XYZ file of C-alpha atoms in Angstrom:
545
model
C 88.781 171.079 87.470
C 88.645 173.511 90.381
C 92.461 173.684 90.394
C 92.526 174.526 86.720
C 90.116 177.420 87.085
C 91.976 178.976 90.000
C 95.499 178.465 88.689
C 96.498 180.853 85.877
C 99.431 178.657 84.805
C 97.246 175.545 84.605
C 94.631 177.534 82.720
C 97.094 178.679 80.059
C 98.498 175.152 79.942
C 95.225 173.419 79.151
C 95.927 171.241 76.084
C 92.388 169.882 75.828
C 91.335 173.077 74.029
C 93.440 171.849 71.075
C 91.796 168.419 71.170
C 94.780 166.814 72.924
C 93.560 164.331 75.540
C 95.251 162.243 78.240
C 98.735 163.442 77.328
C 101.772 163.262 79.551
C 103.015 166.749 78.679
C 106.466 168.096 79.623
C 106.496 171.899 79.620
C 109.516 174.069 78.791
C 112.164 171.539 79.785
C 115.781 172.707 79.756
C 118.030 171.638 76.865
C 119.990 169.455 79.303
C 116.816 167.571 80.326
C 115.691 167.175 76.719
C 119.126 165.890 75.698
C 119.105 163.381 78.583
C 115.623 162.120 77.620
C 116.643 161.833 73.955
C 119.691 159.717 74.888
C 117.739 157.573 77.365
C 115.062 156.839 74.760
C 117.745 155.812 72.232
C 116.784 158.657 69.884
C 120.261 160.163 69.662
C 123.820 159.951 70.895
C 126.498 162.299 72.150
C 129.633 163.292 70.290
C 133.078 163.235 71.897
C 132.497 166.762 73.281
C 128.975 166.034 74.589
C 126.914 167.557 71.744
C 123.647 165.795 70.914
C 123.510 164.152 67.469
C 120.268 162.843 65.969
C 119.149 161.249 62.727
C 116.025 162.771 61.162
C 115.158 159.538 59.342
C 113.554 159.433 55.904
C 113.654 163.218 55.413
C 117.032 164.925 55.711
C 115.769 168.194 54.236
C 112.569 170.093 53.674
C 109.975 168.617 51.329
C 108.866 171.691 49.336
C 106.339 169.756 47.239
C 104.469 168.840 50.427
C 104.120 172.380 51.765
C 100.619 173.884 51.726
C 98.776 177.052 52.709
C 95.083 176.888 53.590
C 93.145 178.684 50.858
C 90.328 180.624 52.505
C 88.809 184.112 52.483
C 91.894 185.591 54.163
C 94.489 184.114 51.803
C 92.788 183.404 48.469
C 93.414 186.865 46.924
C 96.701 187.598 48.718
C 98.911 184.521 48.323
C 100.986 183.958 45.169
C 99.509 180.533 44.384
C 101.461 178.110 42.234
C 104.283 175.608 42.476
C 105.727 177.235 45.611
C 102.479 178.003 47.433
C 99.976 175.202 47.020
C 96.441 175.580 48.362
C 94.619 173.230 50.717
C 90.930 173.502 51.662
C 89.963 174.507 55.235
C 87.967 171.239 55.470
C 91.028 169.105 54.681
C 93.110 171.089 57.139
C 90.547 170.491 59.882
C 90.560 166.753 59.146
C 94.361 166.617 59.382
C 94.447 168.684 62.566
C 91.900 166.338 64.137
C 93.971 163.330 63.047
C 97.215 164.778 64.448
C 95.634 165.637 67.800
C 94.155 162.119 67.976
C 97.577 160.682 67.178
C 99.308 162.762 69.895
C 96.606 162.118 72.507
C 97.595 159.577 75.135
C 101.287 160.099 74.365
C 104.250 161.604 76.159
C 104.694 164.992 74.461
C 106.839 168.104 74.832
C 105.564 171.685 74.855
C 107.623 174.845 74.363
C 106.353 178.381 74.936
C 108.602 180.842 73.133
C 108.364 183.770 70.758
C 109.702 185.094 67.461
C 110.655 188.637 66.358
C 113.268 190.252 68.625
C 111.824 193.785 68.316
C 109.320 194.047 71.223
C 106.827 195.874 68.995
C 106.515 192.822 66.716
C 106.968 190.046 69.269
C 104.830 186.994 68.392
C 104.218 184.194 70.918
C 104.440 180.620 69.581
C 103.432 177.430 71.405
C 105.031 174.321 69.897
C 103.797 170.821 70.747
C 106.207 168.085 69.637
C 106.148 164.315 69.648
C 109.960 164.087 69.997
C 112.078 165.587 72.804
C 114.828 166.753 70.472
C 112.329 168.573 68.208
C 111.422 170.536 71.333
C 115.096 171.229 72.061
C 115.387 172.528 68.482
C 112.623 175.083 69.166
C 114.484 176.139 72.332
C 117.529 176.828 70.154
C 115.790 178.471 67.217
C 112.969 180.556 68.705
C 113.500 183.391 71.166
C 113.437 182.202 74.746
C 110.742 183.567 77.067
C 111.783 184.274 80.651
C 110.002 182.720 83.638
C 107.717 185.690 84.285
C 106.453 185.613 80.676
C 105.628 181.897 80.926
C 103.151 182.321 83.799
C 100.321 183.765 81.723
C 101.615 182.732 78.299
C 99.070 182.896 75.504
C 100.151 181.887 72.045
C 99.420 183.748 68.855
C 100.486 180.715 66.792
C 100.295 177.009 67.589
C 102.643 174.448 65.998
C 101.747 170.750 66.160
C 104.663 168.534 65.109
C 104.081 164.779 64.777
C 106.818 163.075 62.703
C 105.265 159.673 63.430
C 101.915 160.556 61.848
C 101.477 160.022 58.119
C 98.170 160.618 56.362
C 96.844 157.120 55.529
C 94.965 158.305 52.419
C 96.819 161.450 51.256
C 94.771 162.110 48.104
C 91.522 162.091 50.086
C 92.723 165.128 52.081
C 94.366 167.008 49.195
C 97.946 165.875 49.841
C 100.559 164.455 47.479
C 101.848 161.863 49.950
C 101.747 161.031 53.666
C 103.988 163.829 54.965
C 102.966 167.493 55.036
C 103.740 170.967 56.327
C 100.690 173.260 56.371
C 99.991 176.855 57.440
C 96.515 178.075 58.366
C 96.569 181.882 58.634
C 92.969 182.162 59.833
C 93.337 179.664 62.695
C 97.046 180.556 63.197
C 98.008 176.895 63.366
C 100.957 175.162 61.668
C 100.916 171.383 61.199
C 103.993 169.239 60.518
C 103.349 165.536 59.947
C 105.386 162.601 58.694
C 108.804 164.310 58.749
C 111.275 164.642 61.623
C 113.416 167.175 59.742
C 113.440 170.084 62.189
C 113.791 172.718 59.456
C 110.076 172.193 58.714
C 109.237 173.736 62.128
C 111.550 176.710 61.643
C 110.570 177.421 58.053
C 106.876 176.931 58.786
C 106.701 179.658 61.405
C 109.033 181.975 59.463
C 107.008 181.515 56.272
C 103.989 182.679 58.295
C 105.903 185.840 59.278
C 106.809 186.425 55.618
C 103.076 186.823 55.017
C 101.839 188.498 58.216
C 104.572 191.139 58.599
C 104.136 192.840 55.187
C 100.328 192.374 55.007
C 99.461 193.434 58.567
C 102.447 195.322 60.020
C 104.182 197.117 57.126
C 107.424 195.213 57.874
C 109.604 193.809 55.075
C 110.615 190.217 55.887
C 114.019 189.204 54.545
C 115.866 185.898 54.138
C 119.239 187.399 55.026
C 121.953 187.751 57.646
C 122.686 191.075 59.336
C 125.375 192.682 61.460
C 126.024 196.082 63.019
C 129.202 198.148 63.372
C 130.510 200.140 66.313
C 128.972 203.313 64.845
C 125.524 201.658 64.794
C 125.481 201.164 61.017
C 123.668 197.979 60.004
C 124.572 195.819 57.001
C 122.282 193.195 55.438
C 123.493 190.161 53.468
C 121.193 188.291 51.065
C 122.402 185.133 49.381
C 121.456 181.573 48.535
C 123.307 178.510 49.798
C 127.023 178.512 48.983
C 127.339 182.267 48.328
C 129.017 183.140 51.652
C 126.101 184.733 53.557
C 127.052 183.234 56.941
C 130.816 183.571 56.396
C 130.770 187.218 55.294
C 128.353 188.419 57.970
C 130.616 186.918 60.673
C 133.002 189.846 61.063
C 135.158 190.239 64.190
C 134.775 194.032 64.064
C 130.960 193.910 63.869
C 128.220 192.311 65.990
C 125.993 189.641 64.481
C 122.256 190.448 64.640
C 121.302 187.117 63.077
C 122.240 184.794 60.245
C 119.028 183.906 58.388
C 115.703 185.737 58.890
C 115.059 189.432 59.622
C 112.397 192.112 59.461
C 112.892 195.752 58.347
C 110.374 197.947 60.165
C 108.637 201.200 59.281
C 110.748 202.740 62.094
C 113.871 201.756 60.082
C 115.008 199.018 62.467
C 116.314 195.574 61.513
C 115.326 192.746 63.854
C 116.114 189.034 63.983
C 113.143 186.660 63.722
C 114.872 183.912 65.642
C 116.976 183.100 68.679
C 119.477 180.760 67.109
C 121.274 179.537 64.020
C 120.671 176.502 61.796
C 123.848 176.039 59.804
C 125.109 173.513 57.291
C 128.104 171.546 58.594
C 129.229 169.600 55.540
C 133.044 170.012 55.306
C 132.955 172.173 58.458
C 136.362 173.087 59.888
C 137.593 175.542 62.482
C 139.754 177.202 59.844
C 136.894 177.822 57.354
C 134.009 178.598 59.753
C 135.451 179.260 63.235
C 132.203 180.664 64.729
C 130.070 177.718 63.640
C 132.737 175.144 64.523
C 133.057 176.502 68.080
C 129.268 176.698 68.480
C 129.040 172.896 68.170
C 129.068 172.163 71.895
C 126.568 170.898 74.499
C 123.244 172.631 73.841
C 123.638 172.347 70.067
C 121.962 169.586 68.014
C 123.768 167.944 65.095
C 121.592 166.351 62.413
C 122.478 163.412 60.164
C 126.242 163.527 60.744
C 128.548 160.497 60.658
C 130.918 159.597 63.494
C 134.542 158.522 63.500
C 135.570 155.578 65.736
C 136.644 157.943 68.544
C 133.202 159.585 68.785
C 134.249 162.726 66.899
C 132.158 163.903 63.963
C 133.441 163.314 60.436
C 132.204 166.522 58.840
C 133.493 165.428 55.422
C 131.216 162.369 55.360
C 128.002 162.928 53.389
C 126.865 159.283 53.501
C 123.501 160.228 55.052
C 123.068 163.588 53.275
C 124.933 166.611 51.918
C 122.551 168.647 54.082
C 124.127 167.873 57.466
C 123.125 170.574 59.964
C 123.633 172.018 63.415
C 121.177 174.142 65.393
C 122.403 176.186 68.351
C 121.177 179.162 70.396
C 122.663 182.431 69.161
C 124.520 182.915 72.457
C 126.876 180.126 71.353
C 128.388 182.864 69.155
C 130.542 185.359 71.072
C 130.215 188.544 69.058
C 126.442 189.146 68.977
C 124.119 192.120 69.229
C 121.948 191.968 72.395
C 119.004 192.072 71.983
C 118.969 191.005 68.318
C 117.910 194.237 66.633
C 119.496 197.480 65.461
C 118.634 200.591 63.443
C 120.194 202.551 60.654
C 120.664 200.123 57.737
C 123.326 201.630 55.473
C 124.388 198.880 53.056
C 122.709 195.852 51.527
C 124.752 193.114 49.869
C 123.306 190.672 47.341
C 125.723 187.733 47.251
C 125.938 185.486 44.210
C 128.376 182.713 43.314
C 128.455 183.222 39.539
C 129.996 180.025 38.167
C 130.005 181.480 34.634
C 132.665 184.014 35.663
C 130.977 187.006 34.015
C 129.507 189.149 36.822
C 131.785 191.782 38.387
C 133.174 190.937 41.843
C 131.554 194.139 43.166
C 129.039 196.532 41.633
C 126.654 199.204 42.838
C 122.948 198.965 41.973
C 120.370 201.626 41.198
C 116.966 201.229 42.976
C 115.498 199.624 39.839
C 118.448 197.235 39.496
C 118.254 196.402 43.209
C 114.578 195.436 42.898
C 115.267 193.451 39.701
C 118.162 191.471 41.205
C 116.222 190.969 44.438
C 113.305 189.448 42.508
C 115.752 187.345 40.442
C 117.739 185.962 43.411
C 120.495 184.592 41.161
C 123.342 182.229 41.867
C 124.733 179.256 39.916
C 124.912 175.591 40.768
C 128.296 174.080 39.991
C 129.170 170.539 38.936
C 128.782 167.996 41.709
C 126.359 169.957 43.922
C 123.375 167.947 42.687
C 122.992 164.705 40.794
C 123.216 165.218 37.038
C 124.868 168.658 37.150
C 128.084 168.456 35.132
C 128.529 172.130 34.226
C 127.303 175.434 35.722
C 123.538 175.957 35.759
C 121.845 179.308 36.553
C 119.715 179.106 39.703
C 117.070 181.706 40.561
C 115.140 181.949 43.839
C 112.886 185.007 44.068
C 113.789 187.383 46.920
C 116.657 184.993 47.785
C 114.089 182.801 49.545
C 111.274 181.835 47.146
C 110.230 178.617 48.951
C 109.265 180.674 52.026
C 107.571 183.681 50.404
C 103.748 183.471 50.310
C 103.225 186.822 48.507
C 104.117 187.705 44.921
C 107.863 188.558 44.793
C 107.176 192.044 43.398
C 105.381 192.926 46.667
C 108.613 192.340 48.620
C 110.740 194.000 45.912
C 108.642 197.175 45.895
C 108.868 197.373 49.703
C 112.644 196.932 49.511
C 112.992 199.565 46.782
C 110.938 202.103 48.740
C 112.775 201.407 51.995
C 116.219 201.692 50.402
C 115.276 205.030 48.838
C 113.647 206.387 52.029
C 116.607 205.329 54.174
C 119.324 206.248 51.661
C 120.688 202.709 51.631
C 123.293 201.577 49.105
C 122.773 198.169 47.477
C 125.716 196.169 46.152
C 125.960 192.998 44.083
C 128.929 190.904 45.235
C 130.079 187.988 43.100
C 131.780 185.424 45.349
C 132.033 183.010 42.412
C 134.441 182.747 39.500
C 136.798 185.100 37.683
C 139.000 184.586 34.607
C 136.586 182.105 33.046
C 133.741 179.815 34.075
C 133.930 177.025 36.662
C 136.609 174.571 35.524
C 138.565 177.257 33.634
C 138.743 180.326 35.867
C 139.292 180.388 39.617
C 137.087 181.324 42.559
C 137.489 184.936 43.675
C 139.658 184.916 46.790
C 137.745 185.311 50.049
C 140.278 187.913 51.221
C 139.422 190.083 48.173
C 135.686 189.768 48.850
C 136.248 190.697 52.502
C 138.310 193.722 51.367
C 135.469 194.878 49.088
C 132.885 194.597 51.875
C 135.170 196.342 54.389
C 135.865 199.161 51.897
C 132.113 199.654 51.367
C 131.341 199.589 55.101
C 134.151 202.087 55.747
C 132.843 204.442 53.039
C 135.949 204.029 50.881
C 133.949 203.530 47.666
C 131.821 206.646 48.222
C 134.037 208.842 46.056
C 135.607 206.492 43.505
C 134.746 206.478 39.795
C 132.442 203.793 38.409
C 131.992 202.416 34.890
C 128.910 200.664 33.545
C 129.006 197.008 32.522
C 128.142 196.761 28.789
C 125.781 193.771 29.165
C 124.344 193.925 32.712
C 124.359 197.714 33.156
C 125.903 197.334 36.636
C 128.185 200.072 37.963
C 131.695 198.721 38.652
C 134.180 200.684 40.794
C 137.464 201.456 39.031
C 139.371 201.145 42.319
C 138.920 199.268 45.591
C 141.479 199.168 48.423
C 143.038 195.729 48.929
C 141.770 194.363 45.602
C 143.808 194.069 42.345
C 142.362 196.687 39.984
C 142.443 194.349 36.949
C 139.822 191.975 38.455
C 137.216 194.707 39.074
C 136.108 194.544 35.418
C 135.623 190.802 34.816
C 136.310 191.113 31.065
C 139.938 191.958 31.887
C 140.420 188.546 33.506
C 139.421 186.510 30.422
C 141.993 185.672 27.746
C 139.393 185.892 24.961
C 137.191 188.971 25.185
C 134.742 187.638 22.574
C 134.195 184.470 24.635
C 133.519 186.650 27.682
C 130.886 188.730 25.873
C 129.174 185.603 24.484
C 128.999 184.041 27.946
C 127.737 187.322 29.490
C 124.977 187.637 26.885
C 123.951 183.993 27.451
C 123.625 184.636 31.197
C 121.736 187.893 30.546
C 119.304 185.878 28.421
C 118.753 183.463 31.370
C 117.922 186.461 33.580
C 115.364 187.728 31.059
C 113.741 184.309 30.635
C 113.458 183.870 34.404
C 111.989 187.360 34.855
C 109.172 186.795 32.350
C 106.967 185.234 35.051
C 107.228 188.401 37.185
C 107.172 191.081 34.472
C 103.394 191.617 34.375
C 103.379 192.619 38.083
C 106.624 194.651 37.978
C 106.910 198.426 37.544
C 108.716 199.921 34.541
C 111.617 200.939 36.794
C 112.100 197.337 37.955
C 111.867 195.900 34.411
C 114.485 198.410 33.242
C 116.791 197.296 36.073
C 117.609 194.091 34.200
C 120.457 193.376 31.757
C 120.762 195.851 28.889
C 121.121 193.207 26.189
C 119.059 190.159 25.334
C 120.234 189.160 21.909
C 123.596 188.450 20.299
C 124.603 192.010 19.485
C 128.064 192.609 18.124
C 129.926 194.524 20.819
C 133.054 195.205 18.797
C 133.749 198.418 20.679
C 133.984 196.416 23.933
C 135.923 193.421 22.610
């Protein structure tokens, strides 16, 4: 014990204070060592080019129904409780934490000291204790890496305990739905992950905590978005749900990537990356479609739930295990990145949607009220084949483009965004990367080269002085001209053969927006409510048809 008291490193590395006893703990191992251990223990294998591939077992994605927040004095009046944010009592949390520490005691475990939030002012230290070596390698990839001098006297602000092998034996007795769980305790600053080896639970757990702490305590808007910065120091932000092109469109050879998934917007008007890596889908991955991601799959990266060909190469087309095949890699696997991962001067925000109904304009400019409304709505559409039972387009709404990770009421984030965009003079644009000329199955997907031309024109200021016209149903402002884009597609009604069919479909989608917004309306300002579609019943629009 004498050694412990006199040695600052040993003192900060005392695991008994968490209730962990007799562990064989490996601290801050290199990715190479963790990969070697994973292979030696038969927990993974290497691809033809030496990249680690693992199988996450029963869970190949997050389990949103098994995500909880401890409901106590600090959270009870702040969190938006409901289907997304389910409460758990402090007593049940304590029982589960005790059980997890008992389970991990006596085992070989892996500890990582790292941090999140690239802006030094908001830096948050995180200690992660994992049962599996490759879970620890994942945190090396995804959190920001502390240097040696920072590790000497490291003290965590948050603790993550990850035990995929532990399942609650009597879930109902401790307030759970089933044996697996992901729980945040904001008072104790502890995150528990049990019963699931899906690494996204670690990432999304700690980033969900930031989505609460940053706005409540630090006046920082957290955003589920990608961001890049141009040579002139102008930052662009890209919001969008899966399949809308967020990663693809933010990867621009003429601009540096700040990050591809989670950012904060500070009171000082800076944009900073939460994380130190990327966690990308790899289903149907090819060098032609996603060159940056494809080239990042190399030693140091971790592939999850992929299928191999006979020669040891990955068959990215094979979804036998899951559609949600993934790769995590440190951000330095991408060449064109901003170092460190933050920048100032946000100038343009893009909301990306893949409208499978073919009615939204390919590009439109939003007023502050419209921006807040569409931010709260978080619209895209699921197309046939993306999920079991979906045979035609279905509207999909995820508040703030990241509802499963947002502990506060969506209007709180929307009001912060609206104020920040007005204070900073930021332009907000809605970009439809979906269909034109008719819905999915009739029309065709808007060409990526046209979407890139629209974004480039906006970033270069080429739409600053063009004329706009207002959409008759959605009230959005559509440019009449955009360099590199055929003028006839800028107003989506022009691309449909039957104008009456277009208006009917547009009104039906507008109605879906209104129905979805009803659950937020009571908390929303008049300006936000008025930012929605102009029409919500089957008006005759003969003058537009």
